[in-house]
PDB file of C-alpha atoms in Angstrom:
ATOM      1  CA  MET B   1      99.970 178.421  82.939  1.00 56.00           C
ATOM      2  CA  ASN B   2     100.566 176.950  86.374  1.00 80.00           C
ATOM      3  CA  SER B   3     103.044 178.639  88.661  1.00 93.00           C
ATOM      4  CA  LEU B   4     104.539 177.729  92.016  1.00 96.00           C
ATOM      5  CA  TYR B   5     105.334 180.593  94.357  1.00 97.00           C
ATOM      6  CA  GLN B   6     106.111 178.515  97.454  1.00 96.00           C
ATOM      7  CA  THR B   7     106.146 174.794  98.122  1.00 97.00           C
ATOM      8  CA  SER B   8     104.114 173.043 100.804  1.00 96.00           C
ATOM      9  CA  ILE B   9     105.801 169.661 101.130  1.00 98.00           C
ATOM     10  CA  HIS B  10     104.993 167.971 104.438  1.00 97.00           C
ATOM     11  CA  SER B  11     106.513 164.534 103.830  1.00 98.00           C
ATOM     12  CA  LEU B  12     110.084 165.874 104.319  1.00 98.00           C
ATOM     13  CA  PRO B  13     111.639 168.180 106.944  1.00 98.00           C
ATOM     14  CA  LEU B  14     111.884 171.762 105.668  1.00 98.00           C
ATOM     15  CA  LEU B  15     115.416 173.149 105.802  1.00 97.00           C
ATOM     16  CA  GLY B  16     114.458 176.618 104.612  1.00 95.00           C
ATOM     17  CA  HIS B  17     113.108 178.937 101.921  1.00 94.00           C
ATOM     18  CA  GLY B  18     115.736 180.822  99.918  1.00 90.00           C
ATOM     19  CA  LYS B  19     115.100 183.684  97.525  1.00 91.00           C
ATOM     20  CA  VAL B  20     114.088 181.266  94.779  1.00 94.00           C
ATOM     21  CA  ARG B  21     114.610 177.713  96.079  1.00 96.00           C
ATOM     22  CA  ASP B  22     112.933 175.728  98.851  1.00 97.00           C
ATOM     23  CA  ASN B  23     115.116 173.059 100.486  1.00 97.00           C
ATOM     24  CA  TYR B  24     114.076 169.863 102.259  1.00 98.00           C
ATOM     25  CA  ALA B  25     116.109 167.152 103.993  1.00 98.00           C
ATOM     26  CA  VAL B  26     116.167 163.701 102.376  1.00 98.00           C
ATOM     27  CA  GLY B  27     117.717 161.577 105.098  1.00 97.00           C
ATOM     28  CA  ASP B  28     120.986 162.816 106.571  1.00 96.00           C
ATOM     29  CA  ASP B  29     123.040 163.002 103.395  1.00 97.00           C
ATOM     30  CA  LYS B  30     120.765 164.385 100.670  1.00 98.00           C
ATOM     31  CA  ILE B  31     118.641 167.452 100.059  1.00 98.00           C
ATOM     32  CA  LEU B  32     115.618 168.120  97.855  1.00 98.00           C
ATOM     33  CA  ILE B  33     116.001 171.483  96.104  1.00 98.00           C
ATOM     34  CA  VAL B  34     112.798 172.806  94.532  1.00 98.00           C
ATOM     35  CA  THR B  35     113.145 175.780  92.197  1.00 97.00           C
ATOM     36  CA  THR B  36     110.017 177.921  92.547  1.00 98.00           C
ATOM     37  CA  ASP B  37     108.799 180.665  90.213  1.00 97.00           C
ATOM     38  CA  ARG B  38     109.811 183.376  92.670  1.00 97.00           C
ATOM     39  CA  LEU B  39     112.043 186.108  91.304  1.00 95.00           C
ATOM     40  CA  SER B  40     114.456 188.288  93.233  1.00 91.00           C
ATOM     41  CA  ALA B  41     115.817 191.589  91.976  1.00 90.00           C
ATOM     42  CA  PHE B  42     118.376 193.666  93.865  1.00 86.00           C
ATOM     43  CA  ASP B  43     118.282 190.853  96.455  1.00 84.00           C
ATOM     44  CA  VAL B  44     114.576 191.465  97.182  1.00 92.00           C
ATOM     45  CA  VAL B  45     111.987 188.777  96.403  1.00 94.00           C
ATOM     46  CA  MET B  46     109.159 190.067  94.216  1.00 96.00           C
ATOM     47  CA  ASN B  47     105.552 189.385  95.215  1.00 96.00           C
ATOM     48  CA  GLU B  48     104.525 187.927  91.857  1.00 96.00           C
ATOM     49  CA  PRO B  49     105.828 184.681  90.332  1.00 96.00           C
ATOM     50  CA  ILE B  50     107.168 184.356  86.787  1.00 95.00           C
ATOM     51  CA  PRO B  51     105.198 181.288  85.605  1.00 95.00           C
ATOM     52  CA  GLY B  52     107.425 178.398  84.507  1.00 94.00           C
ATOM     53  CA  LYS B  53     110.643 180.172  85.485  1.00 95.00           C
ATOM     54  CA  GLY B  54     111.571 177.504  88.033  1.00 96.00           C
ATOM     55  CA  LYS B  55     111.349 174.749  85.436  1.00 95.00           C
ATOM     56  CA  VAL B  56     113.571 176.733  83.076  1.00 95.00           C
ATOM     57  CA  LEU B  57     116.199 177.317  85.780  1.00 95.00           C
ATOM     58  CA  ASN B  58     116.147 173.683  86.923  1.00 96.00           C
ATOM     59  CA  HIS B  59     116.497 172.369  83.375  1.00 96.00           C
ATOM     60  CA  MET B  60     119.259 174.867  82.621  1.00 96.00           C
ATOM     61  CA  SER B  61     121.268 173.839  85.689  1.00 97.00           C
ATOM     62  CA  ASP B  62     120.869 170.127  84.887  1.00 95.00           C
ATOM     63  CA  PHE B  63     122.061 170.820  81.336  1.00 96.00           C
ATOM     64  CA  TRP B  64     125.232 172.576  82.537  1.00 98.00           C
ATOM     65  CA  PHE B  65     125.958 170.109  85.354  1.00 97.00           C
ATOM     66  CA  GLU B  66     126.046 167.344  82.737  1.00 96.00           C
ATOM     67  CA  LYS B  67     128.059 169.336  80.195  1.00 97.00           C
ATOM     68  CA  LEU B  68     130.678 170.500  82.714  1.00 98.00           C
ATOM     69  CA  GLY B  69     130.883 167.357  84.852  1.00 96.00           C
ATOM     70  CA  HIS B  70     134.396 166.562  83.579  1.00 97.00           C
ATOM     71  CA  ILE B  71     135.798 169.754  85.157  1.00 98.00           C
ATOM     72  CA  VAL B  72     134.596 169.363  88.748  1.00 98.00           C
ATOM     73  CA  PRO B  73     132.262 166.990  90.673  1.00 98.00           C
ATOM     74  CA  ASN B  74     128.748 168.337  91.276  1.00 98.00           C
ATOM     75  CA  HIS B  75     125.910 167.807  93.709  1.00 98.00           C
ATOM     76  CA  LEU B  76     123.704 165.587  91.515  1.00 97.00           C
ATOM     77  CA  THR B  77     122.714 162.167  92.886  1.00 97.00           C
ATOM     78  CA  GLY B  78     120.512 160.833  90.073  1.00 96.00           C
ATOM     79  CA  VAL B  79     117.672 160.206  92.535  1.00 98.00           C
ATOM     80  CA  ALA B  80     114.287 161.164  91.046  1.00 98.00           C
ATOM     81  CA  PRO B  81     112.626 163.982  93.046  1.00 98.00           C
ATOM     82  CA  GLU B  82     109.217 162.361  92.519  1.00 98.00           C
ATOM     83  CA  SER B  83     110.441 159.300  94.443  1.00 98.00           C
ATOM     84  CA  VAL B  84     111.170 161.125  97.719  1.00 98.00           C
ATOM     85  CA  VAL B  85     107.876 162.991  98.260  1.00 98.00           C
ATOM     86  CA  ALA B  86     104.304 161.890  98.938  1.00 98.00           C
ATOM     87  CA  PRO B  87     102.130 161.127  95.858  1.00 98.00           C
ATOM     88  CA  GLU B  88     100.024 164.257  96.369  1.00 97.00           C
ATOM     89  CA  GLU B  89     103.220 166.385  96.363  1.00 98.00           C
ATOM     90  CA  VAL B  90     104.657 165.103  93.074  1.00 97.00           C
ATOM     91  CA  GLU B  91     103.234 168.003  91.036  1.00 96.00           C
ATOM     92  CA  GLN B  92     105.237 170.460  93.156  1.00 97.00           C
ATOM     93  CA  VAL B  93     108.550 168.849  92.210  1.00 97.00           C
ATOM     94  CA  LYS B  94     107.945 167.603  88.666  1.00 96.00           C
ATOM     95  CA  GLY B  95     110.402 169.258  86.275  1.00 94.00           C
ATOM     96  CA  ARG B  96     111.595 171.796  88.840  1.00 96.00           C
ATOM     97  CA  ALA B  97     113.500 169.877  91.525  1.00 98.00           C
ATOM     98  CA  VAL B  98     116.663 167.882  92.121  1.00 98.00           C
ATOM     99  CA  VAL B  99     117.823 165.524  94.856  1.00 98.00           C
ATOM    100  CA  ALA B 100     121.352 166.691  95.643  1.00 98.00           C
ATOM    101  CA  LYS B 101     124.230 165.651  97.874  1.00 98.00           C
ATOM    102  CA  ARG B 102     124.153 167.463 101.176  1.00 97.00           C
ATOM    103  CA  LEU B 103     127.355 169.494 101.182  1.00 97.00           C
ATOM    104  CA  LYS B 104     128.953 172.045 103.469  1.00 97.00           C
ATOM    105  CA  PRO B 105     128.618 175.343 101.559  1.00 95.00           C
ATOM    106  CA  ILE B 106     131.725 177.472 101.057  1.00 96.00           C
ATOM    107  CA  MET B 107     130.504 180.910 102.107  1.00 94.00           C
ATOM    108  CA  VAL B 108     132.126 182.767  99.216  1.00 96.00           C
ATOM    109  CA  GLU B 109     130.533 183.080  95.780  1.00 95.00           C
ATOM    110  CA  ALA B 110     132.822 182.555  92.803  1.00 97.00           C
ATOM    111  CA  VAL B 111     132.035 185.381  90.372  1.00 97.00           C
ATOM    112  CA  VAL B 112     133.651 185.310  86.929  1.00 98.00           C
ATOM    113  CA  ARG B 113     133.400 188.284  84.576  1.00 98.00           C
ATOM    114  CA  GLY B 114     134.223 188.076  80.880  1.00 98.00           C
ATOM    115  CA  TYR B 115     132.744 191.459  79.976  1.00 98.00           C
ATOM    116  CA  ILE B 116     132.588 194.809  81.753  1.00 97.00           C
ATOM    117  CA  ILE B 117     129.018 195.520  82.829  1.00 94.00           C
ATOM    118  CA  GLY B 118     126.844 196.141  85.887  1.00 88.00           C
ATOM    119  CA  SER B 119     128.619 196.899  89.153  1.00 87.00           C
ATOM    120  CA  GLY B 120     131.921 196.078  87.447  1.00 93.00           C
ATOM    121  CA  TRP B 121     131.388 198.883  84.931  1.00 95.00           C
ATOM    122  CA  LYS B 122     130.593 201.345  87.728  1.00 93.00           C
ATOM    123  CA  ASP B 123     133.677 200.245  89.657  1.00 93.00           C
ATOM    124  CA  TYR B 124     135.862 200.605  86.563  1.00 96.00           C
ATOM    125  CA  GLN B 125     134.569 204.117  85.841  1.00 96.00           C
ATOM    126  CA  ASP B 126     135.414 205.160  89.409  1.00 95.00           C
ATOM    127  CA  THR B 127     138.720 203.365  89.908  1.00 95.00           C
ATOM    128  CA  GLY B 128     139.999 201.901  86.629  1.00 95.00           C
ATOM    129  CA  SER B 129     139.684 198.512  88.321  1.00 94.00           C
ATOM    130  CA  ILE B 130     137.066 195.886  89.125  1.00 93.00           C
ATOM    131  CA  CYS B 131     137.224 194.668  92.722  1.00 88.00           C
ATOM    132  CA  GLY B 132     140.818 195.826  92.928  1.00 89.00           C
ATOM    133  CA  ILE B 133     141.896 194.142  89.660  1.00 94.00           C
ATOM    134  CA  LYS B 134     143.534 196.798  87.453  1.00 95.00           C
ATOM    135  CA  LEU B 135     142.231 196.844  83.888  1.00 96.00           C
ATOM    136  CA  PRO B 136     143.430 198.563  80.689  1.00 95.00           C
ATOM    137  CA  ALA B 137     142.333 202.193  80.253  1.00 96.00           C
ATOM    138  CA  GLY B 138     139.674 203.164  77.724  1.00 96.00           C
ATOM    139  CA  LEU B 139     137.389 200.134  77.951  1.00 97.00           C
ATOM    140  CA  GLN B 140     133.778 200.714  76.891  1.00 97.00           C
ATOM    141  CA  GLN B 141     130.652 199.536  78.664  1.00 97.00           C
ATOM    142  CA  ALA B 142     129.925 195.860  77.827  1.00 97.00           C
ATOM    143  CA  GLU B 143     133.351 195.411  76.198  1.00 97.00           C
ATOM    144  CA  LYS B 144     134.978 191.992  76.328  1.00 97.00           C
ATOM    145  CA  LEU B 145     137.821 191.826  78.838  1.00 97.00           C
ATOM    146  CA  PRO B 146     141.272 190.684  77.659  1.00 95.00           C
ATOM    147  CA  GLU B 147     140.866 187.639  79.937  1.00 97.00           C
ATOM    148  CA  PRO B 148     138.040 186.598  82.274  1.00 98.00           C
ATOM    149  CA  ILE B 149     138.582 187.839  85.832  1.00 98.00           C
ATOM    150  CA  PHE B 150     137.628 186.272  89.157  1.00 98.00           C
ATOM    151  CA  THR B 151     135.930 188.620  91.644  1.00 96.00           C
ATOM    152  CA  PRO B 152     134.703 186.767  94.757  1.00 96.00           C
ATOM    153  CA  ALA B 153     131.747 187.884  96.854  1.00 94.00           C
ATOM    154  CA  ALA B 154     130.911 187.108 100.467  1.00 91.00           C
ATOM    155  CA  LYS B 155     127.503 185.449 100.749  1.00 78.00           C
ATOM    156  CA  ALA B 156     124.979 187.565 102.623  1.00 70.00           C
ATOM    157  CA  GLU B 157     121.975 186.646 104.742  1.00 63.00           C
ATOM    158  CA  LEU B 158     118.595 186.465 102.989  1.00 56.00           C
ATOM    159  CA  GLY B 159     117.477 189.976 102.031  1.00 52.00           C
ATOM    160  CA  GLU B 160     120.971 191.422 102.347  1.00 59.00           C
ATOM    161  CA  HIS B 161     123.307 192.282  99.476  1.00 62.00           C
ATOM    162  CA  ASP B 162     126.300 190.034  98.748  1.00 73.00           C
ATOM    163  CA  GLU B 163     129.531 191.937  99.296  1.00 85.00           C
ATOM    164  CA  ASN B 164     132.429 192.009  96.831  1.00 88.00           C
ATOM    165  CA  ILE B 165     135.675 191.046  98.563  1.00 91.00           C
ATOM    166  CA  SER B 166     139.307 190.906  97.441  1.00 92.00           C
ATOM    167  CA  PHE B 167     141.012 187.623  96.657  1.00 95.00           C
ATOM    168  CA  ALA B 168     143.287 188.235  99.657  1.00 94.00           C
ATOM    169  CA  GLU B 169     140.223 188.468 101.907  1.00 94.00           C
ATOM    170  CA  MET B 170     138.848 185.289 100.361  1.00 96.00           C
ATOM    171  CA  GLU B 171     142.142 183.554 101.224  1.00 97.00           C
ATOM    172  CA  GLU B 172     141.807 184.765 104.816  1.00 96.00           C
ATOM    173  CA  ARG B 173     138.249 183.440 105.052  1.00 95.00           C
ATOM    174  CA  ILE B 174     138.647 179.969 103.530  1.00 97.00           C
ATOM    175  CA  GLY B 175     142.410 179.382 103.160  1.00 97.00           C
ATOM    176  CA  ALA B 176     144.803 180.021 100.266  1.00 98.00           C
ATOM    177  CA  GLU B 177     144.675 176.503  98.807  1.00 98.00           C
ATOM    178  CA  LEU B 178     140.873 176.286  98.603  1.00 98.00           C
ATOM    179  CA  ALA B 179     140.625 179.892  97.337  1.00 98.00           C
ATOM    180  CA  ALA B 180     143.050 179.169  94.493  1.00 98.00           C
ATOM    181  CA  LYS B 181     141.203 175.967  93.580  1.00 98.00           C
ATOM    182  CA  MET B 182     137.843 177.766  93.526  1.00 98.00           C
ATOM    183  CA  ARG B 183     139.251 180.537  91.347  1.00 98.00           C
ATOM    184  CA  ASP B 184     140.885 178.174  88.841  1.00 98.00           C
ATOM    185  CA  VAL B 185     137.870 175.868  88.584  1.00 98.00           C
ATOM    186  CA  ALA B 186     135.427 178.797  88.267  1.00 98.00           C
ATOM    187  CA  ILE B 187     137.417 180.320  85.396  1.00 98.00           C
ATOM    188  CA  ALA B 188     137.679 176.921  83.661  1.00 98.00           C
ATOM    189  CA  LEU B 189     133.899 176.430  83.999  1.00 98.00           C
ATOM    190  CA  TYR B 190     133.203 179.906  82.633  1.00 98.00           C
ATOM    191  CA  LYS B 191     135.511 179.471  79.642  1.00 98.00           C
ATOM    192  CA  ALA B 192     134.035 176.088  78.702  1.00 98.00           C
ATOM    193  CA  ALA B 193     130.466 177.375  79.055  1.00 98.00           C
ATOM    194  CA  ALA B 194     131.159 180.605  77.149  1.00 98.00           C
ATOM    195  CA  GLU B 195     132.733 178.631  74.301  1.00 98.00           C
ATOM    196  CA  TYR B 196     129.675 176.392  74.013  1.00 98.00           C
ATOM    197  CA  ALA B 197     127.165 179.250  74.371  1.00 97.00           C
ATOM    198  CA  ALA B 198     128.903 181.126  71.548  1.00 97.00           C
ATOM    199  CA  THR B 199     127.972 178.252  69.201  1.00 97.00           C
ATOM    200  CA  ARG B 200     124.334 178.878  70.165  1.00 96.00           C
ATOM    201  CA  GLY B 201     124.452 182.631  69.542  1.00 95.00           C
ATOM    202  CA  ILE B 202     124.694 183.551  73.227  1.00 95.00           C
ATOM    203  CA  ILE B 203     127.337 185.601  75.015  1.00 96.00           C
ATOM    204  CA  ILE B 204     127.808 184.783  78.715  1.00 97.00           C
ATOM    205  CA  ALA B 205     128.918 188.152  80.059  1.00 96.00           C
ATOM    206  CA  ASP B 206     129.415 187.026  83.646  1.00 96.00           C
ATOM    207  CA  THR B 207     128.225 184.405  86.093  1.00 97.00           C
ATOM    208  CA  LYS B 208     128.542 183.188  89.655  1.00 96.00           C
ATOM    209  CA  PHE B 209     129.206 179.690  90.931  1.00 98.00           C
ATOM    210  CA  GLU B 210     128.673 178.183  94.355  1.00 97.00           C
ATOM    211  CA  PHE B 211     130.751 175.367  95.771  1.00 98.00           C
ATOM    212  CA  GLY B 212     130.525 173.043  98.749  1.00 98.00           C
ATOM    213  CA  LEU B 213     132.628 170.356 100.401  1.00 98.00           C
ATOM    214  CA  ASP B 214     131.631 166.765 101.036  1.00 97.00           C
ATOM    215  CA  ASP B 215     132.572 164.787 104.158  1.00 96.00           C
ATOM    216  CA  ASN B 216     135.974 164.007 102.614  1.00 97.00           C
ATOM    217  CA  GLY B 217     136.715 167.668 101.861  1.00 97.00           C
ATOM    218  CA  VAL B 218     136.189 167.228  98.097  1.00 98.00           C
ATOM    219  CA  MET B 219     134.967 170.410  96.398  1.00 98.00           C
ATOM    220  CA  HIS B 220     131.692 170.132  94.449  1.00 98.00           C
ATOM    221  CA  LEU B 221     129.795 172.527  92.219  1.00 98.00           C
ATOM    222  CA  MET B 222     126.358 173.047  93.793  1.00 97.00           C
ATOM    223  CA  ASP B 223     123.132 175.059  93.912  1.00 93.00           C
ATOM    224  CA  GLU B 224     122.416 176.464  90.431  1.00 94.00           C
ATOM    225  CA  VAL B 225     124.866 176.802  87.577  1.00 97.00           C
ATOM    226  CA  LEU B 226     124.916 179.149  84.580  1.00 97.00           C
ATOM    227  CA  THR B 227     121.220 179.957  84.726  1.00 94.00           C
ATOM    228  CA  ALA B 228     119.535 183.142  83.602  1.00 89.00           C
ATOM    229  CA  ASP B 229     119.319 184.078  87.296  1.00 89.00           C
ATOM    230  CA  SER B 230     123.002 183.607  88.097  1.00 91.00           C
ATOM    231  CA  SER B 231     124.415 184.864  84.786  1.00 93.00           C
ATOM    232  CA  ARG B 232     124.075 187.600  82.195  1.00 93.00           C
ATOM    233  CA  PHE B 233     123.212 186.072  78.817  1.00 93.00           C
ATOM    234  CA  TRP B 234     123.301 188.381  75.789  1.00 94.00           C
ATOM    235  CA  PRO B 235     122.166 187.661  72.220  1.00 93.00           C
ATOM    236  CA  ALA B 236     125.337 187.706  70.104  1.00 94.00           C
ATOM    237  CA  ASP B 237     123.539 188.983  67.008  1.00 92.00           C
ATOM    238  CA  SER B 238     122.649 192.334  68.608  1.00 90.00           C
ATOM    239  CA  TYR B 239     125.748 192.785  70.776  1.00 95.00           C
ATOM    240  CA  GLN B 240     127.907 195.859  70.415  1.00 94.00           C
ATOM    241  CA  PRO B 241     130.291 197.466  72.913  1.00 95.00           C
ATOM    242  CA  GLY B 242     129.368 200.870  74.305  1.00 95.00           C
ATOM    243  CA  ILE B 243     125.772 200.081  75.236  1.00 92.00           C
ATOM    244  CA  SER B 244     124.161 197.787  77.797  1.00 87.00           C
ATOM    245  CA  PRO B 245     122.880 194.836  75.742  1.00 89.00           C
ATOM    246  CA  PRO B 246     119.430 193.254  76.237  1.00 84.00           C
ATOM    247  CA  SER B 247     119.588 190.165  78.450  1.00 85.00           C
ATOM    248  CA  PHE B 248     117.910 186.755  78.565  1.00 84.00           C
ATOM    249  CA  ASP B 249     117.094 187.177  82.233  1.00 79.00           C
ATOM    250  CA  LYS B 250     115.277 189.447  84.660  1.00 83.00           C
ATOM    251  CA  GLN B 251     116.501 192.629  82.964  1.00 79.00           C
ATOM    252  CA  PHE B 252     112.915 193.706  82.199  1.00 84.00           C
ATOM    253  CA  VAL B 253     112.186 193.580  85.925  1.00 92.00           C
ATOM    254  CA  ARG B 254     115.386 195.436  86.853  1.00 87.00           C
ATOM    255  CA  ASP B 255     114.731 198.105  84.208  1.00 87.00           C
ATOM    256  CA  TYR B 256     111.166 198.598  85.439  1.00 92.00           C
ATOM    257  CA  LEU B 257     112.259 198.837  89.075  1.00 94.00           C
ATOM    258  CA  GLU B 258     114.880 201.447  88.150  1.00 91.00           C
ATOM    259  CA  THR B 259     112.053 203.740  86.971  1.00 93.00           C
ATOM    260  CA  LEU B 260     110.469 203.705  90.435  1.00 94.00           C
ATOM    261  CA  THR B 261     111.231 205.650  93.564  1.00 92.00           C
ATOM    262  CA  TRP B 262     112.059 202.567  95.583  1.00 93.00           C
ATOM    263  CA  GLY B 263     114.863 201.983  98.073  1.00 91.00           C
ATOM    264  CA  LYS B 264     115.608 198.448  96.789  1.00 90.00           C
ATOM    265  CA  THR B 265     114.616 196.929 100.119  1.00 90.00           C
ATOM    266  CA  ALA B 266     111.570 194.846 101.073  1.00 90.00           C
ATOM    267  CA  PRO B 267     108.678 195.113 100.602  1.00 93.00           C
ATOM    268  CA  ALA B 268     108.916 194.905  96.820  1.00 95.00           C
ATOM    269  CA  PRO B 269     106.668 196.982  94.569  1.00 96.00           C
ATOM    270  CA  ALA B 270     104.073 195.210  92.420  1.00 96.00           C
ATOM    271  CA  LEU B 271     105.095 194.107  88.927  1.00 96.00           C
ATOM    272  CA  PRO B 272     102.819 194.953  85.981  1.00 95.00           C
ATOM    273  CA  ALA B 273     101.508 192.058  83.859  1.00 95.00           C
ATOM    274  CA  ASP B 274     103.488 193.093  80.762  1.00 94.00           C
ATOM    275  CA  VAL B 275     106.792 193.071  82.699  1.00 94.00           C
ATOM    276  CA  ILE B 276     106.001 189.562  84.001  1.00 94.00           C
ATOM    277  CA  GLU B 277     105.126 188.345  80.467  1.00 93.00           C
ATOM    278  CA  LYS B 278     108.247 189.821  78.853  1.00 92.00           C
ATOM    279  CA  THR B 279     110.461 188.379  81.573  1.00 92.00           C
ATOM    280  CA  GLN B 280     108.844 184.962  81.229  1.00 93.00           C
ATOM    281  CA  SER B 281     109.359 184.938  77.452  1.00 92.00           C
ATOM    282  CA  LYS B 282     113.053 185.783  77.867  1.00 90.00           C
ATOM    283  CA  TYR B 283     113.627 182.830  80.207  1.00 92.00           C
ATOM    284  CA  PHE B 284     111.958 180.421  77.782  1.00 93.00           C
ATOM    285  CA  GLU B 285     113.825 181.883  74.825  1.00 91.00           C
ATOM    286  CA  ALA B 286     117.115 181.428  76.704  1.00 91.00           C
ATOM    287  CA  ILE B 287     116.606 177.717  77.374  1.00 93.00           C
ATOM    288  CA  GLU B 288     115.503 177.078  73.777  1.00 94.00           C
ATOM    289  CA  ARG B 289     118.500 178.921  72.340  1.00 93.00           C
ATOM    290  CA  LEU B 290     120.894 177.205  74.696  1.00 93.00           C
ATOM    291  CA  THR B 291     119.709 173.606  74.444  1.00 92.00           C
ATOM    292  CA  GLY B 292     117.625 173.543  71.273  1.00 90.00           C
ATOM    293  CA  GLU B 293     114.697 172.219  73.332  1.00 86.00           C
ATOM    294  CA  LYS B 294     111.334 173.937  73.559  1.00 85.00           C
ATOM    295  CA  LEU B 295     110.392 173.668  77.222  1.00 80.00           C
ATOM    296  CA  LYS B 296     106.772 173.611  78.330  1.00 73.00           C
ATOM    297  CA  ALA B 297     105.827 175.355  81.570  1.00 60.00           C
TER     298      ALA B 297
END
């Protein structure tokens, strides 16, 4: 199975390599986003690719952008990625890239939590709250929250950890009006997606959205949306509160890394072949469950 760890596109100006995506300028107003097979865990990029992962993530984002387009505009342009690169570079973008509007990113991530898990569970155990939002006493790990909550995070530099911030701090950073709009749209997106996913036997425990502004100040959904990298997907048939459910994402990698004596900073330790294979199978299972389509790497 072919994998792509890093692109080498020379027909377009490189804007930068992210943790997972490589970005190139397409004129002044568009951007080519190529989703590689790189995987990051604890904000550190692993040395080994997960073959086909980029195609899964790209397809998943496209699926959700289309399904949720009535809630908020998004960055899609409809331009075929194959049409903006040189012929010898087409294989690098086929099935794993999108030509998007070039937007001004809002430097706050919109995190929505419908269940209590991960850092939220740790926060709740310590404080009875998640990111300062008071919750009912006696909740169990992985329990569904009475209502989804919005817990913004400040975007960090590459290799650094995003930082949870209060809604008040978000208002200070980007303004009260834009903060409220981001919160309301993010919760609406989460609720619509969770409702659909439930019909496919998937629980969306939490997710993060990224937004940007166009030249007219109109807010758009951008980057990736509701993928197995940006969300926790759980199989509904094996879910029960009180335990951490298995995930359709990089949980195998996280679980393996937690067994190591490793400071969760670069350089990353090597991943065994079985961890890579199990992680890969989870990504492909997620897209098939979600869309009904069997994707080929």
